[in-house]
mmCIF file of C-alpha atoms in Angstrom:
data_model
loop_
_atom_site.group_PDB
_atom_site.id
_atom_site.type_symbol
_atom_site.label_atom_id
_atom_site.label_comp_id
_atom_site.label_asym_id
_atom_site.label_seq_id
_atom_site.Cartn_x
_atom_site.Cartn_y
_atom_site.Cartn_z
ATOM 1 C CA MET A 19 17.204 -6.311 16.398
ATOM 2 C CA VAL A 20 16.961 -7.400 12.777
ATOM 3 C CA ARG A 21 20.368 -5.909 11.576
ATOM 4 C CA THR A 22 22.632 -8.933 12.196
ATOM 5 C CA CYS A 23 21.111 -11.578 10.198
ATOM 6 C CA ASN A 24 23.198 -12.834 7.236
ATOM 7 C CA TYR A 25 22.453 -13.456 3.332
ATOM 8 C CA LYS A 26 19.734 -16.611 3.042
ATOM 9 C CA THR A 27 18.511 -16.101 6.436
ATOM 10 C CA TYR A 28 14.907 -16.632 6.848
ATOM 11 C CA ILE A 29 13.401 -14.964 9.896
ATOM 12 C CA ILE A 30 10.238 -14.561 11.801
ATOM 13 C CA MET A 31 10.172 -11.374 13.498
ATOM 14 C CA LYS A 32 7.684 -8.800 14.738
ATOM 15 C CA THR A 33 8.285 -5.483 13.347
ATOM 16 C CA GLN A 34 6.170 -2.721 12.345
ATOM 17 C CA MET A 35 5.236 -0.605 9.175
ATOM 18 C CA LEU A 36 5.271 3.338 9.484
ATOM 19 C CA ARG A 37 3.325 5.362 6.537
ATOM 20 C CA PHE A 38 3.480 8.709 6.059
ATOM 21 C CA TYR A 39 0.663 10.395 3.904
ATOM 22 C CA VAL A 40 2.144 13.641 2.279
ATOM 23 C CA SER A 41 1.527 15.510 -1.047
ATOM 24 C CA SER A 42 3.895 15.722 -4.041
ATOM 25 C CA THR A 43 4.003 19.392 -3.648
ATOM 26 C CA ASP A 44 5.001 19.443 0.093
ATOM 27 C CA VAL A 45 8.576 21.190 0.323
ATOM 28 C CA VAL A 46 11.125 21.625 3.064
ATOM 29 C CA GLU A 47 14.169 23.395 2.246
ATOM 30 C CA HIS A 48 13.741 23.109 -1.568
ATOM 31 C CA THR A 49 13.350 19.141 -1.214
ATOM 32 C CA SER A 50 10.010 17.050 -1.547
ATOM 33 C CA VAL A 51 8.937 16.253 1.788
ATOM 34 C CA TYR A 52 8.932 12.486 0.897
ATOM 35 C CA GLU A 53 12.467 12.776 -0.541
ATOM 36 C CA ALA A 54 13.453 14.258 2.836
ATOM 37 C CA ILE A 55 11.797 11.445 5.106
ATOM 38 C CA ALA A 56 13.229 8.599 2.762
ATOM 39 C CA TYR A 57 16.852 10.465 3.199
ATOM 40 C CA ALA A 58 16.279 10.752 6.763
ATOM 41 C CA ALA A 59 15.027 7.148 7.237
ATOM 42 C CA LYS A 60 18.390 6.034 5.124
ATOM 43 C CA ARG A 61 20.480 8.068 7.163
ATOM 44 C CA TYR A 62 18.831 6.681 10.589
ATOM 45 C CA GLY A 63 19.699 3.327 9.277
ATOM 46 C CA LEU A 64 16.017 1.917 8.894
ATOM 47 C CA MET A 65 15.718 -1.260 7.028
ATOM 48 C CA GLY A 66 13.727 -0.206 4.074
ATOM 49 C CA CYS A 67 11.691 2.270 2.534
ATOM 50 C CA THR A 68 9.567 2.273 -0.250
ATOM 51 C CA ILE A 69 7.391 5.271 -1.895
ATOM 52 C CA TYR A 70 4.159 5.054 -3.774
ATOM 53 C CA LYS A 71 2.407 7.705 -5.831
ATOM 54 C CA GLY A 72 -1.534 7.619 -5.825
ATOM 55 C CA ILE A 73 -3.506 8.748 -8.482
ATOM 56 C CA MET A 74 -6.212 10.692 -6.372
ATOM 57 C CA GLY A 75 -6.899 11.416 -2.683
ATOM 58 C CA TYR A 76 -7.552 13.829 0.097
ATOM 59 C CA GLY A 77 -6.321 14.772 3.452
ATOM 60 C CA SER A 78 -7.656 16.886 6.448
ATOM 61 C CA SER A 79 -6.530 19.870 4.483
ATOM 62 C CA SER A 80 -6.792 19.323 0.848
ATOM 63 C CA LYS A 81 -9.524 18.808 -1.496
ATOM 64 C CA LEU A 82 -10.678 15.902 -3.350
ATOM 65 C CA HIS A 83 -9.491 16.550 -6.991
ATOM 66 C CA SER A 84 -10.895 14.195 -9.850
ATOM 67 C CA ASP A 85 -8.397 15.202 -12.623
ATOM 68 C CA LYS A 86 -8.932 12.596 -15.433
ATOM 69 C CA PHE A 87 -5.723 14.015 -16.698
ATOM 70 C CA TRP A 88 -3.651 13.036 -13.512
ATOM 71 C CA GLU A 89 -0.836 11.767 -15.779
ATOM 72 C CA LEU A 90 0.072 15.374 -16.407
ATOM 73 C CA ASN A 91 -0.796 16.450 -12.980
ATOM 74 C CA THR A 92 2.104 17.662 -10.529
ATOM 75 C CA LYS A 93 0.402 17.459 -7.409
ATOM 76 C CA PHE A 94 -0.584 13.780 -6.111
ATOM 77 C CA PRO A 95 -0.921 11.848 -3.013
ATOM 78 C CA VAL A 96 2.581 10.204 -1.972
ATOM 79 C CA THR A 97 3.025 7.496 0.627
ATOM 80 C CA VAL A 98 6.180 6.771 2.129
ATOM 81 C CA GLU A 99 6.302 3.401 3.696
ATOM 82 C CA ILE A 100 9.029 2.048 6.288
ATOM 83 C CA VAL A 101 9.696 -1.305 7.958
ATOM 84 C CA ASP A 102 11.750 -1.819 10.946
ATOM 85 C CA ASP A 103 11.374 -2.749 14.294
ATOM 86 C CA LYS A 104 9.583 -0.865 17.118
ATOM 87 C CA GLU A 105 12.335 0.560 19.019
ATOM 88 C CA LYS A 106 14.185 1.696 15.476
ATOM 89 C CA LEU A 107 10.929 3.552 14.368
ATOM 90 C CA ASP A 108 9.994 5.204 17.954
ATOM 91 C CA GLY A 109 13.288 6.907 17.611
ATOM 92 C CA PHE A 110 12.895 7.855 14.129
ATOM 93 C CA ILE A 111 9.474 9.478 14.800
ATOM 94 C CA GLU A 112 11.433 11.458 17.227
ATOM 95 C CA GLU A 113 13.654 12.616 14.914
ATOM 96 C CA ILE A 114 11.369 13.323 12.204
ATOM 97 C CA LYS A 115 9.134 15.604 14.182
ATOM 98 C CA GLN A 116 11.026 18.875 13.508
ATOM 99 C CA LEU A 117 10.554 18.150 9.690
ATOM 100 C CA ILE A 118 7.179 17.384 10.119
ATOM 101 C CA GLU A 119 6.483 20.606 12.515
ATOM 102 C CA SER A 120 8.362 22.887 9.800
ATOM 103 C CA LEU A 121 5.613 21.703 6.963
ATOM 104 C CA PRO A 122 3.287 24.385 6.044
ATOM 105 C CA LYS A 123 0.329 21.514 5.029
ATOM 106 C CA GLY A 124 -0.976 18.508 6.982
ATOM 107 C CA CYS A 125 0.484 15.144 7.302
ATOM 108 C CA LEU A 126 -0.671 11.873 8.846
ATOM 109 C CA VAL A 127 1.614 9.291 10.071
ATOM 110 C CA THR A 128 0.191 5.649 10.906
ATOM 111 C CA ARG A 129 2.030 2.624 12.480
ATOM 112 C CA GLN A 130 0.942 -0.820 12.132
ATOM 113 C CA ASP A 131 2.345 -4.340 13.206
ATOM 114 C CA VAL A 132 3.785 -6.374 10.646
ATOM 115 C CA GLU A 133 5.665 -9.680 10.868
ATOM 116 C CA ILE A 134 8.502 -10.352 8.526
ATOM 117 C CA VAL A 135 8.256 -14.046 7.202
ATOM 118 C CA ILE A 136 11.201 -13.649 4.890
ATOM 119 C CA ARG A 137 14.249 -11.557 4.749
ATOM 120 C CA LYS A 138 17.154 -11.956 2.259
ATOM 121 C CA ILE A 139 19.923 -9.590 2.071
ATOM 122 C CA GLY A 140 21.528 -8.929 -0.856
ATOM 123 C CA LYS A 141 25.047 -8.210 -1.417
ATOM 124 C CA GLN A 142 25.812 -4.702 -0.288
ATOM 125 C CA LYS A 143 26.746 -2.157 -3.188
ATOM 126 C CA MET B 22 -12.996 10.470 17.797
ATOM 127 C CA VAL B 23 -10.009 12.329 16.187
ATOM 128 C CA ARG B 24 -12.121 15.033 14.477
ATOM 129 C CA THR B 25 -11.426 17.787 17.170
ATOM 130 C CA CYS B 26 -7.411 17.923 17.304
ATOM 131 C CA ASN B 27 -5.806 21.079 16.122
ATOM 132 C CA TYR B 28 -3.043 22.306 13.906
ATOM 133 C CA LYS B 29 0.194 20.966 15.180
ATOM 134 C CA THR B 30 -1.069 18.133 17.489
ATOM 135 C CA TYR B 31 0.604 14.804 17.940
ATOM 136 C CA ILE B 32 -1.668 12.109 19.080
ATOM 137 C CA ILE B 33 -1.260 8.385 19.336
ATOM 138 C CA MET B 34 -4.818 6.735 18.706
ATOM 139 C CA LYS B 35 -6.072 3.584 17.400
ATOM 140 C CA THR B 36 -7.832 3.886 14.006
ATOM 141 C CA GLN B 37 -8.298 1.414 11.318
ATOM 142 C CA MET B 38 -7.235 1.306 7.797
ATOM 143 C CA LEU B 39 -10.003 0.109 4.929
ATOM 144 C CA ARG B 40 -8.903 -0.807 1.602
ATOM 145 C CA PHE B 41 -10.956 -1.593 -1.418
ATOM 146 C CA TYR B 42 -9.454 -3.737 -4.299
ATOM 147 C CA VAL B 43 -11.402 -2.753 -7.578
ATOM 148 C CA SER B 44 -10.664 -2.365 -11.297
ATOM 149 C CA SER B 45 -10.158 0.898 -13.097
ATOM 150 C CA THR B 46 -12.897 -0.294 -15.370
ATOM 151 C CA ASP B 47 -15.332 -0.803 -13.003
ATOM 152 C CA VAL B 48 -18.139 1.692 -13.448
ATOM 153 C CA VAL B 49 -21.016 2.975 -11.319
ATOM 154 C CA GLU B 50 -23.456 5.543 -12.896
ATOM 155 C CA HIS B 51 -20.804 6.525 -15.445
ATOM 156 C CA THR B 52 -18.295 7.254 -12.796
ATOM 157 C CA SER B 53 -15.393 4.938 -11.779
ATOM 158 C CA VAL B 54 -16.044 2.966 -8.762
ATOM 159 C CA TYR B 55 -12.853 4.504 -7.124
ATOM 160 C CA GLU B 56 -13.850 7.943 -7.680
ATOM 161 C CA ALA B 57 -17.463 7.070 -6.633
ATOM 162 C CA ILE B 58 -15.835 5.492 -3.059
ATOM 163 C CA ALA B 59 -13.459 8.568 -2.793
ATOM 164 C CA TYR B 60 -16.552 11.119 -3.297
ATOM 165 C CA ALA B 61 -18.683 9.024 -0.759
ATOM 166 C CA ALA B 62 -15.882 8.913 1.828
ATOM 167 C CA LYS B 63 -15.355 12.902 1.391
ATOM 168 C CA ARG B 64 -19.165 13.114 1.849
ATOM 169 C CA TYR B 65 -18.949 11.037 4.884
ATOM 170 C CA GLY B 66 -16.242 13.031 6.574
ATOM 171 C CA LEU B 67 -13.828 10.652 6.465
ATOM 172 C CA MET B 68 -10.502 11.405 7.578
ATOM 173 C CA GLY B 69 -8.133 10.977 4.701
ATOM 174 C CA CYS B 70 -8.542 8.793 1.317
ATOM 175 C CA THR B 71 -5.612 7.891 -1.000
ATOM 176 C CA ILE B 72 -6.062 6.067 -4.136
ATOM 177 C CA TYR B 73 -3.278 3.582 -5.758
ATOM 178 C CA LYS B 74 -2.803 2.158 -9.218
ATOM 179 C CA GLY B 75 -1.317 -1.125 -9.342
ATOM 180 C CA ILE B 76 0.646 -2.320 -12.475
ATOM 181 C CA MET B 77 -0.626 -5.812 -12.632
ATOM 182 C CA GLY B 78 -2.935 -8.119 -10.448
ATOM 183 C CA TYR B 79 -5.861 -10.291 -10.402
ATOM 184 C CA GLY B 80 -9.065 -11.115 -8.386
ATOM 185 C CA SER B 81 -11.537 -13.749 -7.980
ATOM 186 C CA SER B 82 -12.917 -12.933 -11.132
ATOM 187 C CA SER B 83 -10.494 -11.565 -13.165
ATOM 188 C CA LYS B 84 -7.519 -13.236 -15.060
ATOM 189 C CA LEU B 85 -3.823 -12.216 -14.426
ATOM 190 C CA HIS B 86 -2.705 -10.055 -17.313
ATOM 191 C CA SER B 87 1.359 -9.975 -18.147
ATOM 192 C CA ASP B 88 1.264 -6.921 -19.929
ATOM 193 C CA LYS B 89 4.618 -5.555 -20.999
ATOM 194 C CA PHE B 90 3.029 -2.398 -22.350
ATOM 195 C CA TRP B 91 0.829 -1.769 -19.138
ATOM 196 C CA GLU B 92 1.725 1.937 -19.448
ATOM 197 C CA LEU B 93 -0.795 2.240 -22.410
ATOM 198 C CA ASN B 94 -3.329 -0.167 -20.788
ATOM 199 C CA THR B 95 -6.642 1.093 -19.823
ATOM 200 C CA LYS B 96 -7.675 -2.013 -17.091
ATOM 201 C CA PHE B 97 -5.377 -2.112 -14.164
ATOM 202 C CA PRO B 98 -6.113 -2.673 -10.275
ATOM 203 C CA VAL B 99 -6.944 0.224 -8.238
ATOM 204 C CA THR B 100 -6.524 0.080 -4.498
ATOM 205 C CA VAL B 101 -8.687 3.028 -2.446
ATOM 206 C CA GLU B 102 -7.031 3.282 1.013
ATOM 207 C CA ILE B 103 -9.167 4.796 3.712
ATOM 208 C CA VAL B 104 -8.146 5.894 7.513
ATOM 209 C CA ASP B 105 -10.107 6.589 10.374
ATOM 210 C CA ASP B 106 -11.808 4.957 13.410
ATOM 211 C CA LYS B 107 -13.755 1.861 13.931
ATOM 212 C CA GLU B 108 -17.302 3.481 14.226
ATOM 213 C CA LYS B 109 -16.921 5.783 11.432
ATOM 214 C CA LEU B 110 -15.754 3.256 9.211
ATOM 215 C CA ASP B 111 -18.376 0.808 10.408
ATOM 216 C CA GLY B 112 -21.093 3.449 9.146
ATOM 217 C CA PHE B 113 -19.190 4.159 5.913
ATOM 218 C CA ILE B 114 -19.405 0.555 4.931
ATOM 219 C CA GLU B 115 -22.966 0.189 5.651
ATOM 220 C CA GLU B 116 -23.271 3.397 3.384
ATOM 221 C CA ILE B 117 -21.245 1.764 0.585
ATOM 222 C CA LYS B 118 -22.834 -1.464 0.454
ATOM 223 C CA GLN B 119 -25.607 -0.464 -2.098
ATOM 224 C CA LEU B 120 -22.807 0.978 -4.527
ATOM 225 C CA ILE B 121 -20.863 -2.363 -4.085
ATOM 226 C CA GLU B 122 -23.620 -4.433 -4.726
ATOM 227 C CA SER B 123 -24.625 -2.298 -7.704
ATOM 228 C CA LEU B 124 -21.420 -3.473 -9.172
ATOM 229 C CA PRO B 125 -21.253 -6.090 -12.004
ATOM 230 C CA LYS B 126 -17.496 -7.176 -11.034
ATOM 231 C CA GLY B 127 -16.224 -8.500 -8.184
ATOM 232 C CA CYS B 128 -14.624 -6.641 -5.005
ATOM 233 C CA LEU B 129 -12.866 -7.039 -2.135
ATOM 234 C CA VAL B 130 -12.756 -4.843 1.029
ATOM 235 C CA THR B 131 -10.516 -5.206 3.869
ATOM 236 C CA ARG B 132 -10.127 -3.619 7.238
ATOM 237 C CA GLN B 133 -6.913 -3.581 9.367
ATOM 238 C CA ASP B 134 -5.816 -1.838 12.686
ATOM 239 C CA VAL B 135 -3.483 1.404 12.359
ATOM 240 C CA GLU B 136 -2.477 3.485 15.129
ATOM 241 C CA ILE B 137 -2.090 7.148 14.402
ATOM 242 C CA VAL B 138 1.329 8.518 15.339
ATOM 243 C CA ILE B 139 1.202 12.173 14.174
ATOM 244 C CA ARG B 140 -1.559 14.017 12.881
ATOM 245 C CA LYS B 141 -1.039 17.279 11.540
ATOM 246 C CA ILE B 142 -3.776 19.568 10.235
ATOM 247 C CA GLY B 143 -2.786 21.970 7.470
ATOM 248 C CA LYS B 144 -4.664 24.943 7.185
ATOM 249 C CA GLN B 145 -8.276 24.371 5.506
ATOM 250 C CA LYS B 146 -8.584 25.544 1.916
ATOM 251 C CA MET C 3 -11.599 -21.163 4.025
ATOM 252 C CA VAL C 4 -13.105 -18.274 2.141
ATOM 253 C CA ARG C 5 -13.255 -19.901 -1.214
ATOM 254 C CA THR C 6 -16.902 -21.497 -1.141
ATOM 255 C CA CYS C 7 -18.930 -17.964 -0.737
ATOM 256 C CA ASN C 8 -21.189 -16.793 -3.636
ATOM 257 C CA TYR C 9 -21.574 -13.725 -5.445
ATOM 258 C CA LYS C 10 -23.060 -11.004 -3.252
ATOM 259 C CA THR C 11 -22.032 -12.559 -0.201
ATOM 260 C CA TYR C 12 -20.709 -10.336 2.576
ATOM 261 C CA ILE C 13 -18.379 -12.028 5.243
ATOM 262 C CA ILE C 14 -16.380 -10.986 7.778
ATOM 263 C CA MET C 15 -13.200 -13.092 7.992
ATOM 264 C CA LYS C 16 -9.723 -13.381 9.315
ATOM 265 C CA THR C 17 -7.471 -13.276 6.765
ATOM 266 C CA GLN C 18 -3.655 -12.116 6.262
ATOM 267 C CA MET C 19 -1.887 -9.778 3.783
ATOM 268 C CA LEU C 20 1.347 -10.874 2.572
ATOM 269 C CA ARG C 21 3.790 -8.303 0.721
ATOM 270 C CA PHE C 22 6.996 -9.046 -1.364
ATOM 271 C CA TYR C 23 9.012 -5.969 -1.545
ATOM 272 C CA VAL C 24 11.576 -6.499 -4.700
ATOM 273 C CA SER C 25 12.922 -4.599 -7.631
ATOM 274 C CA SER C 26 11.910 -4.157 -11.206
ATOM 275 C CA THR C 27 15.037 -5.260 -12.395
ATOM 276 C CA ASP C 28 15.144 -8.472 -10.289
ATOM 277 C CA VAL C 29 14.850 -11.410 -12.703
ATOM 278 C CA VAL C 30 14.482 -15.042 -12.380
ATOM 279 C CA GLU C 31 15.052 -17.271 -15.540
ATOM 280 C CA HIS C 32 14.079 -14.457 -18.049
ATOM 281 C CA THR C 33 10.747 -13.409 -15.912
ATOM 282 C CA SER C 34 10.652 -10.271 -13.628
ATOM 283 C CA VAL C 35 10.391 -11.573 -10.004
ATOM 284 C CA TYR C 36 7.129 -9.702 -9.385
ATOM 285 C CA GLU C 37 5.409 -11.400 -12.245
ATOM 286 C CA ALA C 38 6.652 -14.909 -11.256
ATOM 287 C CA ILE C 39 5.317 -14.365 -7.605
ATOM 288 C CA ALA C 40 1.899 -13.235 -9.332
ATOM 289 C CA TYR C 41 1.592 -16.118 -11.358
ATOM 290 C CA ALA C 42 2.791 -18.468 -8.698
ATOM 291 C CA ALA C 43 0.004 -17.105 -6.644
ATOM 292 C CA LYS C 44 -2.377 -17.571 -9.276
ATOM 293 C CA ARG C 45 -1.332 -20.959 -9.642
ATOM 294 C CA TYR C 46 -1.403 -21.717 -6.050
ATOM 295 C CA GLY C 47 -5.076 -20.619 -6.072
ATOM 296 C CA LEU C 48 -4.640 -17.516 -3.890
ATOM 297 C CA MET C 49 -7.465 -15.174 -3.583
ATOM 298 C CA GLY C 50 -6.250 -12.009 -4.874
ATOM 299 C CA CYS C 51 -2.881 -10.328 -6.004
ATOM 300 C CA THR C 52 -2.264 -6.417 -6.642
ATOM 301 C CA ILE C 53 1.263 -5.280 -7.728
ATOM 302 C CA TYR C 54 2.253 -1.639 -7.158
ATOM 303 C CA LYS C 55 4.913 0.273 -8.614
ATOM 304 C CA GLY C 56 6.777 2.493 -6.207
ATOM 305 C CA ILE C 57 8.584 5.791 -7.216
ATOM 306 C CA MET C 58 11.570 5.608 -4.547
ATOM 307 C CA GLY C 59 13.016 3.349 -2.425
ATOM 308 C CA TYR C 60 15.682 1.502 -0.887
ATOM 309 C CA GLY C 61 16.284 -1.962 1.009
ATOM 310 C CA SER C 62 19.103 -3.538 2.385
ATOM 311 C CA SER C 63 21.266 -4.017 -0.422
ATOM 312 C CA SER C 64 20.224 -1.256 -2.490
ATOM 313 C CA LYS C 65 21.071 2.516 -2.711
ATOM 314 C CA LEU C 66 18.581 5.390 -2.426
ATOM 315 C CA HIS C 67 18.026 6.902 -5.709
ATOM 316 C CA SER C 68 16.655 10.276 -5.888
ATOM 317 C CA ASP C 69 15.955 10.387 -9.521
ATOM 318 C CA LYS C 70 13.702 13.432 -10.769
ATOM 319 C CA PHE C 71 13.450 11.718 -14.168
ATOM 320 C CA TRP C 72 11.854 8.626 -12.353
ATOM 321 C CA GLU C 73 9.246 8.389 -15.040
ATOM 322 C CA LEU C 74 12.085 7.234 -17.345
ATOM 323 C CA ASN C 75 13.783 5.096 -14.957
ATOM 324 C CA THR C 76 13.444 1.173 -15.528
ATOM 325 C CA LYS C 77 14.433 0.447 -12.017
ATOM 326 C CA PHE C 78 11.856 0.924 -9.329
ATOM 327 C CA PRO C 79 10.645 -0.350 -6.243
ATOM 328 C CA VAL C 80 7.801 -3.075 -6.316
ATOM 329 C CA THR C 81 5.390 -4.342 -4.069
ATOM 330 C CA VAL C 82 3.484 -7.414 -4.614
ATOM 331 C CA GLU C 83 0.219 -7.627 -2.127
ATOM 332 C CA ILE C 84 -1.572 -10.898 -1.864
ATOM 333 C CA VAL C 85 -4.653 -11.775 0.527
ATOM 334 C CA ASP C 86 -5.577 -15.123 1.888
ATOM 335 C CA ASP C 87 -5.868 -16.783 4.849
ATOM 336 C CA LYS C 88 -3.084 -17.812 6.834
ATOM 337 C CA GLU C 89 -3.014 -21.398 6.091
ATOM 338 C CA LYS C 90 -3.067 -20.903 2.623
ATOM 339 C CA LEU C 91 -0.370 -17.995 3.040
ATOM 340 C CA ASP C 92 1.943 -20.574 4.995
ATOM 341 C CA GLY C 93 2.015 -23.016 2.290
ATOM 342 C CA PHE C 94 2.518 -20.410 -0.634
ATOM 343 C CA ILE C 95 5.216 -19.131 1.679
ATOM 344 C CA GLU C 96 6.921 -22.730 1.673
ATOM 345 C CA GLU C 97 6.330 -22.750 -2.215
ATOM 346 C CA ILE C 98 7.998 -19.491 -3.059
ATOM 347 C CA LYS C 99 10.959 -20.061 -1.012
ATOM 348 C CA GLN C 100 13.129 -21.720 -4.008
ATOM 349 C CA LEU C 101 12.374 -18.725 -6.096
ATOM 350 C CA ILE C 102 13.318 -16.392 -3.293
ATOM 351 C CA GLU C 103 16.421 -18.611 -2.609
ATOM 352 C CA SER C 104 17.229 -17.954 -6.492
ATOM 353 C CA LEU C 105 17.372 -14.101 -6.527
ATOM 354 C CA PRO C 106 20.643 -12.656 -6.860
ATOM 355 C CA LYS C 107 19.519 -9.547 -4.954
ATOM 356 C CA GLY C 108 17.780 -8.826 -1.453
ATOM 357 C CA CYS C 109 13.794 -9.368 -0.817
ATOM 358 C CA LEU C 110 11.600 -8.688 2.125
ATOM 359 C CA VAL C 111 8.481 -10.406 2.956
ATOM 360 C CA THR C 112 6.105 -9.228 5.502
ATOM 361 C CA ARG C 113 2.884 -10.414 6.747
ATOM 362 C CA GLN C 114 -0.096 -8.643 8.771
ATOM 363 C CA ASP C 115 -3.320 -9.629 9.975
ATOM 364 C CA VAL C 116 -6.280 -8.281 7.730
ATOM 365 C CA GLU C 117 -10.091 -8.725 8.351
ATOM 366 C CA ILE C 118 -12.267 -8.868 5.065
ATOM 367 C CA VAL C 119 -15.531 -6.991 5.526
ATOM 368 C CA ILE C 120 -16.983 -7.485 2.230
ATOM 369 C CA ARG C 121 -16.171 -9.747 -0.577
ATOM 370 C CA LYS C 122 -18.167 -10.036 -3.610
ATOM 371 C CA ILE C 123 -17.451 -12.453 -6.507
ATOM 372 C CA GLY C 124 -18.124 -11.265 -9.969
ATOM 373 C CA LYS C 125 -18.746 -13.619 -12.642
ATOM 374 C CA GLN C 126 -15.989 -15.794 -13.765
ATOM 375 C CA LYS C 127 -14.265 -15.204 -17.085
#
């Protein structure tokens, strides 16, 4: 568990990174899927979450778009990246499965080992 | 092989992630390199591909730009991320080598182990 | 060491990827933290660096913003990604610790094993 370390603590710790590959147009209950996943991660108390917008891409159920005007496009790939320790992520995956099942479109979730080398906790807001 | 699983299948499977680090200005035969790689990945039948635009960066043959007006910039780093199993990616790397060789500029391609924890396939379009 | 290879060399080599998760609003000495890290990496002679802007996220000391108008937002998550071999990165982490300590806000730095499968060096500019 990493949750107990203090401000200005440097730790080396085995954790994992979870990545959800979805589309900006995937929606569950009037919310973007990527937002729903991020809020679920926050509620579950996961350490951190970053969401990236891709400019192009394809998955198992989508075509590859080559749109030169992608800045104007509203459909783009979105990757949700979450870091926490393995046990926490195991629980979160169970929690999130229902949301993933309710998706009309496909979704890929990957996991990989990462090591935390510095974790500095700022003042809580 | 992951290609045979059905809609709403949850699998745990060892795969790999391939990442190409190129520049938005790298071109092969009048096409952006990142687009050429994405189309090649699609033709080769790789599972999925996401392309990210970076806001800043450098490689072995490029300077580090610190452009506050990078939204207006046309040269930016681009990362092409592909997930599939090791054997598929081995074949794809062989296939793509000629394209990489024809590049006038440098290019870095990395590979790492990732595990698929959820793969849901949407309806094919 | 990877620094000695020539133009059009294909190598397979164990390296590591370092990722700094910061915010666009984190500043050290009138410079964005992500820029400061990128310049430090360049000075230290690290192989390559790419900086990504996230569209949403949270860390241990920040709230999760759900801003539909995030294109207009000036606070967003930023990820600095650096690839080089383990020994080089060990030294760089030591070098960068003082900068991280001087940050008023939190910061997460992760490391993971990656393998370089192609490295092509362009002509130096």
